Structure formats: structure tokens, C-alpha cells
mmCIF file of C-alpha atoms in Angstrom:
data_model
loop_
_atom_site.group_PDB
_atom_site.id
_atom_site.type_symbol
_atom_site.label_atom_id
_atom_site.label_comp_id
_atom_site.label_asym_id
_atom_site.label_seq_id
_atom_site.Cartn_x
_atom_site.Cartn_y
_atom_site.Cartn_z
ATOM 1 C CA UNK A 16 0.046 0.056 0.051
ATOM 2 C CA UNK A 17 1.061 3.751 -0.302
ATOM 3 C CA UNK A 18 3.646 4.936 2.333
ATOM 4 C CA UNK A 19 5.442 8.102 3.937
ATOM 5 C CA UNK A 20 9.044 7.599 5.251
ATOM 6 C CA UNK A 21 10.754 10.937 7.276
ATOM 7 C CA UNK A 22 13.627 12.042 8.399
ATOM 8 C CA UNK A 23 13.689 11.186 12.162
ATOM 9 C CA UNK A 24 13.921 13.812 14.311
ATOM 10 C CA UNK A 25 14.550 15.284 16.734
ATOM 11 C CA UNK A 26 15.913 18.216 15.302
ATOM 12 C CA UNK A 27 17.339 21.383 17.129
ATOM 13 C CA UNK A 28 18.489 24.585 14.889
ATOM 14 C CA UNK A 29 19.239 27.480 15.964
ATOM 15 C CA UNK A 30 17.208 30.571 14.369
ATOM 16 C CA UNK A 31 17.973 32.112 10.901
ATOM 17 C CA UNK A 32 19.755 28.236 9.981
ATOM 18 C CA UNK A 33 18.722 26.066 7.258
ATOM 19 C CA UNK A 34 16.078 23.831 7.627
ATOM 20 C CA UNK A 35 15.653 20.127 5.298
ATOM 21 C CA UNK A 36 13.085 17.510 6.669
ATOM 22 C CA UNK A 37 13.664 14.616 3.900
ATOM 23 C CA UNK A 38 10.636 12.842 2.556
ATOM 24 C CA UNK A 39 10.127 9.537 0.467
ATOM 25 C CA UNK A 40 7.535 7.927 -0.716
ATOM 26 C CA UNK A 41 5.711 4.801 -2.545
ATOM 27 C CA UNK A 42 2.966 4.711 -3.935
ATOM 28 C CA UNK A 43 0.666 3.399 -7.006
ATOM 29 C CA UNK A 44 -0.020 5.836 -9.746
ATOM 30 C CA UNK A 45 0.310 9.533 -9.378
ATOM 31 C CA UNK A 46 -0.378 10.535 -5.769
ATOM 32 C CA UNK A 47 -0.584 14.135 -4.170
ATOM 33 C CA UNK A 48 1.540 14.821 -1.653
ATOM 34 C CA UNK A 49 1.505 17.410 1.269
ATOM 35 C CA UNK A 50 3.169 18.682 4.537
ATOM 36 C CA UNK A 51 1.345 19.220 7.496
ATOM 37 C CA UNK A 52 2.490 21.508 10.442
ATOM 38 C CA UNK A 53 1.275 20.846 14.362
ATOM 39 C CA UNK A 54 2.572 23.545 16.816
ATOM 40 C CA UNK A 55 2.469 23.222 20.092
ATOM 41 C CA UNK A 56 -1.156 21.942 21.749
ATOM 42 C CA UNK A 57 -3.064 22.267 18.419
ATOM 43 C CA UNK A 58 -4.240 20.590 15.857
ATOM 44 C CA UNK A 59 -2.968 19.701 12.180
ATOM 45 C CA UNK A 60 -2.640 22.741 9.769
ATOM 46 C CA UNK A 61 -1.831 22.212 6.048
ATOM 47 C CA UNK A 62 1.396 23.526 5.383
ATOM 48 C CA UNK A 63 1.605 23.079 1.513
ATOM 49 C CA UNK A 64 0.921 20.786 -1.172
ATOM 50 C CA UNK A 65 2.152 19.372 -4.780
ATOM 51 C CA UNK A 66 -0.128 17.446 -6.817
ATOM 52 C CA UNK A 67 1.906 16.350 -10.061
ATOM 53 C CA UNK A 68 5.775 15.837 -10.725
ATOM 54 C CA UNK A 69 7.890 19.265 -10.535
ATOM 55 C CA UNK A 70 5.261 21.123 -8.785
ATOM 56 C CA UNK A 71 6.613 23.118 -5.648
ATOM 57 C CA UNK A 72 4.855 23.825 -2.999
ATOM 58 C CA UNK A 73 5.278 27.032 -0.935
ATOM 59 C CA UNK A 74 4.047 29.215 2.033
ATOM 60 C CA UNK A 75 5.556 30.760 5.294
ATOM 61 C CA UNK A 76 9.006 30.615 3.615
ATOM 62 C CA UNK A 77 8.889 26.633 3.702
ATOM 63 C CA UNK A 78 9.033 24.537 0.364
ATOM 64 C CA UNK A 79 9.044 21.274 -1.187
ATOM 65 C CA UNK A 80 9.201 20.006 -4.642
ATOM 66 C CA UNK A 81 7.210 16.898 -6.276
ATOM 67 C CA UNK A 82 10.269 14.487 -7.525
ATOM 68 C CA UNK A 83 9.074 12.031 -9.196
ATOM 69 C CA UNK A 84 12.355 10.350 -10.226
ATOM 70 C CA UNK A 85 13.596 9.710 -6.887
ATOM 71 C CA UNK A 86 9.884 9.531 -5.225
ATOM 72 C CA UNK A 87 10.748 12.335 -2.824
ATOM 73 C CA UNK A 88 8.859 15.672 -1.451
ATOM 74 C CA UNK A 89 11.960 17.233 0.932
ATOM 75 C CA UNK A 90 10.277 19.968 3.286
ATOM 76 C CA UNK A 91 13.125 23.598 3.163
ATOM 77 C CA UNK A 92 13.116 26.550 4.655
ATOM 78 C CA UNK A 93 16.129 29.039 4.573
ATOM 79 C CA UNK A 94 15.927 31.446 7.380
ATOM 80 C CA UNK A 95 13.768 29.695 10.441
ATOM 81 C CA UNK A 96 12.419 31.100 13.553
ATOM 82 C CA UNK A 97 11.837 30.290 16.969
ATOM 83 C CA UNK A 98 7.990 30.409 15.875
ATOM 84 C CA UNK A 99 8.409 27.581 13.077
ATOM 85 C CA UNK A 100 9.251 25.085 16.298
ATOM 86 C CA UNK A 101 6.494 22.841 15.504
ATOM 87 C CA UNK A 102 6.168 18.805 14.525
ATOM 88 C CA UNK A 103 5.911 18.520 10.501
ATOM 89 C CA UNK A 104 4.445 15.445 8.916
ATOM 90 C CA UNK A 105 4.701 14.425 5.502
ATOM 91 C CA UNK A 106 1.521 13.302 3.681
ATOM 92 C CA UNK A 107 0.233 11.238 0.559
ATOM 93 C CA UNK A 108 -3.108 10.845 -0.639
ATOM 94 C CA UNK A 109 -3.393 8.589 -3.436
ATOM 95 C CA UNK A 110 -5.088 8.523 -6.927
ATOM 96 C CA UNK A 111 -8.756 7.435 -5.962
ATOM 97 C CA UNK A 112 -8.228 7.477 -2.170
ATOM 98 C CA UNK A 113 -10.200 8.670 0.493
ATOM 99 C CA UNK A 114 -7.699 9.424 3.157
ATOM 100 C CA UNK A 115 -4.554 10.820 3.854
ATOM 101 C CA UNK A 116 -1.151 8.360 5.194
ATOM 102 C CA UNK A 117 0.755 10.177 7.184
ATOM 103 C CA UNK A 118 4.870 10.027 7.606
ATOM 104 C CA UNK A 119 6.072 9.571 11.825
ATOM 105 C CA UNK A 120 6.569 13.462 11.955
ATOM 106 C CA UNK A 121 9.646 15.220 12.644
ATOM 107 C CA UNK A 122 9.945 17.174 15.429
ATOM 108 C CA UNK A 123 11.573 20.830 15.027
ATOM 109 C CA UNK A 124 13.048 22.536 17.223
ATOM 110 C CA UNK A 125 14.412 26.432 16.988
ATOM 111 C CA UNK A 126 16.588 27.923 19.356
ATOM 112 C CA UNK A 127 17.085 32.170 19.757
ATOM 113 C CA UNK B 3 -11.733 30.939 6.522
ATOM 114 C CA UNK B 4 -13.980 27.935 7.532
ATOM 115 C CA UNK B 5 -13.268 25.582 9.875
ATOM 116 C CA UNK B 6 -12.780 22.481 11.372
ATOM 117 C CA UNK B 7 -14.197 22.457 14.972
ATOM 118 C CA UNK B 8 -14.285 19.872 17.226
ATOM 119 C CA UNK B 9 -15.491 19.500 21.095
ATOM 120 C CA UNK B 10 -14.399 18.974 23.968
ATOM 121 C CA UNK B 11 -11.067 19.888 23.787
ATOM 122 C CA UNK B 12 -10.207 17.080 26.177
ATOM 123 C CA UNK B 13 -12.288 13.905 27.488
ATOM 124 C CA UNK B 14 -11.631 11.894 30.585
ATOM 125 C CA UNK B 15 -13.359 9.081 31.391
ATOM 126 C CA UNK B 16 -13.454 6.067 33.090
ATOM 127 C CA UNK B 17 -12.692 2.325 31.513
ATOM 128 C CA UNK B 18 -15.599 0.644 30.330
ATOM 129 C CA UNK B 19 -17.545 4.070 29.936
ATOM 130 C CA UNK B 20 -19.131 5.005 26.215
ATOM 131 C CA UNK B 21 -17.573 8.759 24.879
ATOM 132 C CA UNK B 22 -18.980 10.310 22.008
ATOM 133 C CA UNK B 23 -16.480 12.676 20.477
ATOM 134 C CA UNK B 24 -17.920 15.798 18.345
ATOM 135 C CA UNK B 25 -17.269 17.481 14.843
ATOM 136 C CA UNK B 26 -18.595 19.711 12.964
ATOM 137 C CA UNK B 27 -16.905 19.827 9.459
ATOM 138 C CA UNK B 28 -16.480 22.554 6.800
ATOM 139 C CA UNK B 29 -20.142 23.294 5.957
ATOM 140 C CA UNK B 30 -19.204 22.716 2.127
ATOM 141 C CA UNK B 31 -17.223 19.203 2.193
ATOM 142 C CA UNK B 32 -19.052 16.067 1.594
ATOM 143 C CA UNK B 33 -16.073 13.804 3.181
ATOM 144 C CA UNK B 34 -15.414 13.250 6.754
ATOM 145 C CA UNK B 35 -12.520 11.526 8.535
ATOM 146 C CA UNK B 36 -11.275 10.428 11.813
ATOM 147 C CA UNK B 37 -7.893 9.841 12.736
ATOM 148 C CA UNK B 38 -6.221 9.699 16.201
ATOM 149 C CA UNK B 39 -2.522 10.341 17.368
ATOM 150 C CA UNK B 40 -1.474 7.971 20.404
ATOM 151 C CA UNK B 41 0.831 10.459 22.269
ATOM 152 C CA UNK B 42 4.506 10.563 20.598
ATOM 153 C CA UNK B 43 2.870 8.786 18.072
ATOM 154 C CA UNK B 44 1.903 8.475 14.148
ATOM 155 C CA UNK B 45 -1.198 10.017 13.013
ATOM 156 C CA UNK B 46 -3.277 6.920 12.315
ATOM 157 C CA UNK B 47 -6.529 6.770 10.114
ATOM 158 C CA UNK B 48 -9.363 5.788 11.510
ATOM 159 C CA UNK B 49 -12.433 6.048 9.133
ATOM 160 C CA UNK B 50 -13.781 7.715 6.535
ATOM 161 C CA UNK B 51 -17.471 8.880 5.866
ATOM 162 C CA UNK B 52 -19.388 9.472 2.515
ATOM 163 C CA UNK B 53 -22.818 10.090 1.919
ATOM 164 C CA UNK B 54 -23.893 8.899 5.407
ATOM 165 C CA UNK B 55 -22.184 5.880 5.096
ATOM 166 C CA UNK B 56 -18.657 4.392 5.830
ATOM 167 C CA UNK B 57 -16.135 4.570 2.829
ATOM 168 C CA UNK B 58 -13.398 2.897 4.398
ATOM 169 C CA UNK B 59 -11.979 1.894 7.373
ATOM 170 C CA UNK B 60 -8.541 0.658 9.014
ATOM 171 C CA UNK B 61 -8.317 -2.198 11.329
ATOM 172 C CA UNK B 62 -7.946 0.075 14.391
ATOM 173 C CA UNK B 63 -11.766 0.700 13.625
ATOM 174 C CA UNK B 64 -13.294 -2.272 15.282
ATOM 175 C CA UNK B 65 -17.062 -3.059 16.389
ATOM 176 C CA UNK B 66 -15.976 -0.064 19.757
ATOM 177 C CA UNK B 67 -16.559 2.411 17.421
ATOM 178 C CA UNK B 68 -18.971 4.055 15.454
ATOM 179 C CA UNK B 69 -19.307 7.098 13.063
ATOM 180 C CA UNK B 70 -22.634 8.689 12.832
ATOM 181 C CA UNK B 71 -23.670 12.090 11.284
ATOM 182 C CA UNK B 72 -27.094 12.905 13.012
ATOM 183 C CA UNK B 73 -28.014 16.039 10.928
ATOM 184 C CA UNK B 74 -26.946 18.312 8.820
ATOM 185 C CA UNK B 75 -23.689 19.768 10.475
ATOM 186 C CA UNK B 76 -22.605 17.271 13.566
ATOM 187 C CA UNK B 77 -20.330 14.298 12.805
ATOM 188 C CA UNK B 78 -20.152 11.983 15.893
ATOM 189 C CA UNK B 79 -17.014 9.197 16.984
ATOM 190 C CA UNK B 80 -18.659 7.015 19.422
ATOM 191 C CA UNK B 81 -16.333 4.471 21.102
ATOM 192 C CA UNK B 82 -18.769 2.325 23.039
ATOM 193 C CA UNK B 83 -16.893 0.763 26.022
ATOM 194 C CA UNK B 84 -13.016 2.498 26.203
ATOM 195 C CA UNK B 85 -10.097 1.293 27.167
ATOM 196 C CA UNK B 86 -6.880 2.141 28.207
ATOM 197 C CA UNK B 87 -5.441 2.237 24.916
ATOM 198 C CA UNK B 88 -7.974 4.491 23.741
ATOM 199 C CA UNK B 89 -6.177 7.406 25.151
ATOM 200 C CA UNK B 90 -5.443 9.452 22.292
ATOM 201 C CA UNK B 91 -5.770 13.083 20.233
ATOM 202 C CA UNK B 92 -8.961 12.149 18.206
ATOM 203 C CA UNK B 93 -8.738 14.470 14.773
ATOM 204 C CA UNK B 94 -11.860 15.308 13.041
ATOM 205 C CA UNK B 95 -11.458 16.374 9.765
ATOM 206 C CA UNK B 96 -13.066 17.063 6.266
ATOM 207 C CA UNK B 97 -12.543 17.503 2.276
ATOM 208 C CA UNK B 98 -14.430 19.077 -0.536
ATOM 209 C CA UNK B 99 -13.937 16.094 -2.196
ATOM 210 C CA UNK B 100 -12.334 12.525 -2.756
ATOM 211 C CA UNK B 101 -8.857 13.021 -4.820
ATOM 212 C CA UNK B 102 -5.714 13.933 -4.618
ATOM 213 C CA UNK B 103 -6.326 17.602 -5.325
ATOM 214 C CA UNK B 104 -8.695 17.844 -2.410
ATOM 215 C CA UNK B 105 -6.610 18.234 1.279
ATOM 216 C CA UNK B 106 -8.078 17.279 4.129
ATOM 217 C CA UNK B 107 -8.632 20.039 6.984
ATOM 218 C CA UNK B 108 -8.151 18.920 10.504
ATOM 219 C CA UNK B 109 -9.604 20.610 13.493
ATOM 220 C CA UNK B 110 -8.142 21.105 16.667
ATOM 221 C CA UNK B 111 -8.390 17.397 18.142
ATOM 222 C CA UNK B 112 -10.121 16.169 21.343
ATOM 223 C CA UNK B 113 -7.699 14.750 24.410
ATOM 224 C CA UNK B 114 -8.953 11.424 25.107
ATOM 225 C CA UNK B 115 -7.967 10.257 28.677
ATOM 226 C CA UNK B 116 -9.286 7.141 29.917
ATOM 227 C CA UNK B 117 -8.758 6.175 33.409
#
């Protein structure tokens, strides 16, 4: 079945550092890919998405590019802030799939 | 921006009791879901619901669980006889469509604690 594997954390960074969280997927057909973020004590928020190969999703300074050849959707941000401290989830939705399949989540802590 | 709302935010119950978790999905959405996240673990799919019936369920969603859309706005998850291992954060979600281009929008969750 469809699945997502993402980089294990926790990740601790200083403010203004570069952040990368790796995500790879296994799926049949042409899935859509998502990054969700969970801030402390809150629910899951959609951060960005990409629906086809070579699409780049972006939001709040974060970017991820759908790479079909490497089955990857790595999340990047060039200069993190303390407010970016959260758990980040990579997720996949298959071609005719109702549900999202989530990765294990990566905890990111940004220190001032 | 419209959002999914869940109540209560925290529910404490004793083992063996029934609980009902409530959700109000986004009003023009047609597909509804429940997920759970045991503390520190992965977000797991429980069930999806469309046109007043379950469209898919996971192996976690056994006979102790049921879902219902009792009126035009609410979507509920019932656990008939709670177990300690049901303690988790339960997330409701909704989407406009079924396919790959329809992201799920999640509520803030209900933290269920079974003692």
C-alpha cells in the first residue's frame, strides 16, 4: 500500500539556520503530496501541497518540490524562526484514495 | 477562513464508559474522517465517511467504534466501551472532494484520557 517515510527527529536548530526535512514515498499511480504542521498544543494545519511531478508547493517561507524520479518531497526553509518550532508531517493522498497516509512526524525545535 | 471545530477539547473518562466525540466539518465539504494520534506516535487513519456511510476503515476501527452524522452539521465518533489504550488525541477532518487534489482540513483535536 501507499506509505511515507520521513526523516526522524528531533531536529534542533539555531534561528536563521537552514532547515531540511527529508520525505520519500511509495505509491501506485500519481499521488498528491502534502506537508502538515502541528504547533505545540494545536491541531494539524496544512502547510503546503503539490499535486503533480515537478510542482513546487510553498507557504510561510517553506518549500517542497515533488520529485517523481526520486519519489521525494523534501521540506526546506532558508531561515528558520523560533515560531517554526513544531512537528512536521509529510503525507500522501493516492489517486483514488479517500484518506491521507502520514509519515511519523519530525519534531523541530528552533533556539534563539 | 472556515474551519473544522471539535468538542470537547479534552475528555476524561473511566475505562468501560462510552464516549462521544463531536465535530462540525466545514460546511460545503462532503467527505469526513477521524484520525487518532497516540502521544508521541504517528497520526493513524480510523475511518472515512461519505454520503451517510463508511467508505473506508482501518483495522483499528473495530466494533467498539462507530460514526454518525446525526444532522446536517455534526459528525460524531462513538467509542462504546473505552479501554486504556484508547487514550489519544482524536482528530476530525473534512475535505471537499475525494481525489488527490482535495486536501484534508483538520480540527484542533479532542484529547481523550481513559483512566
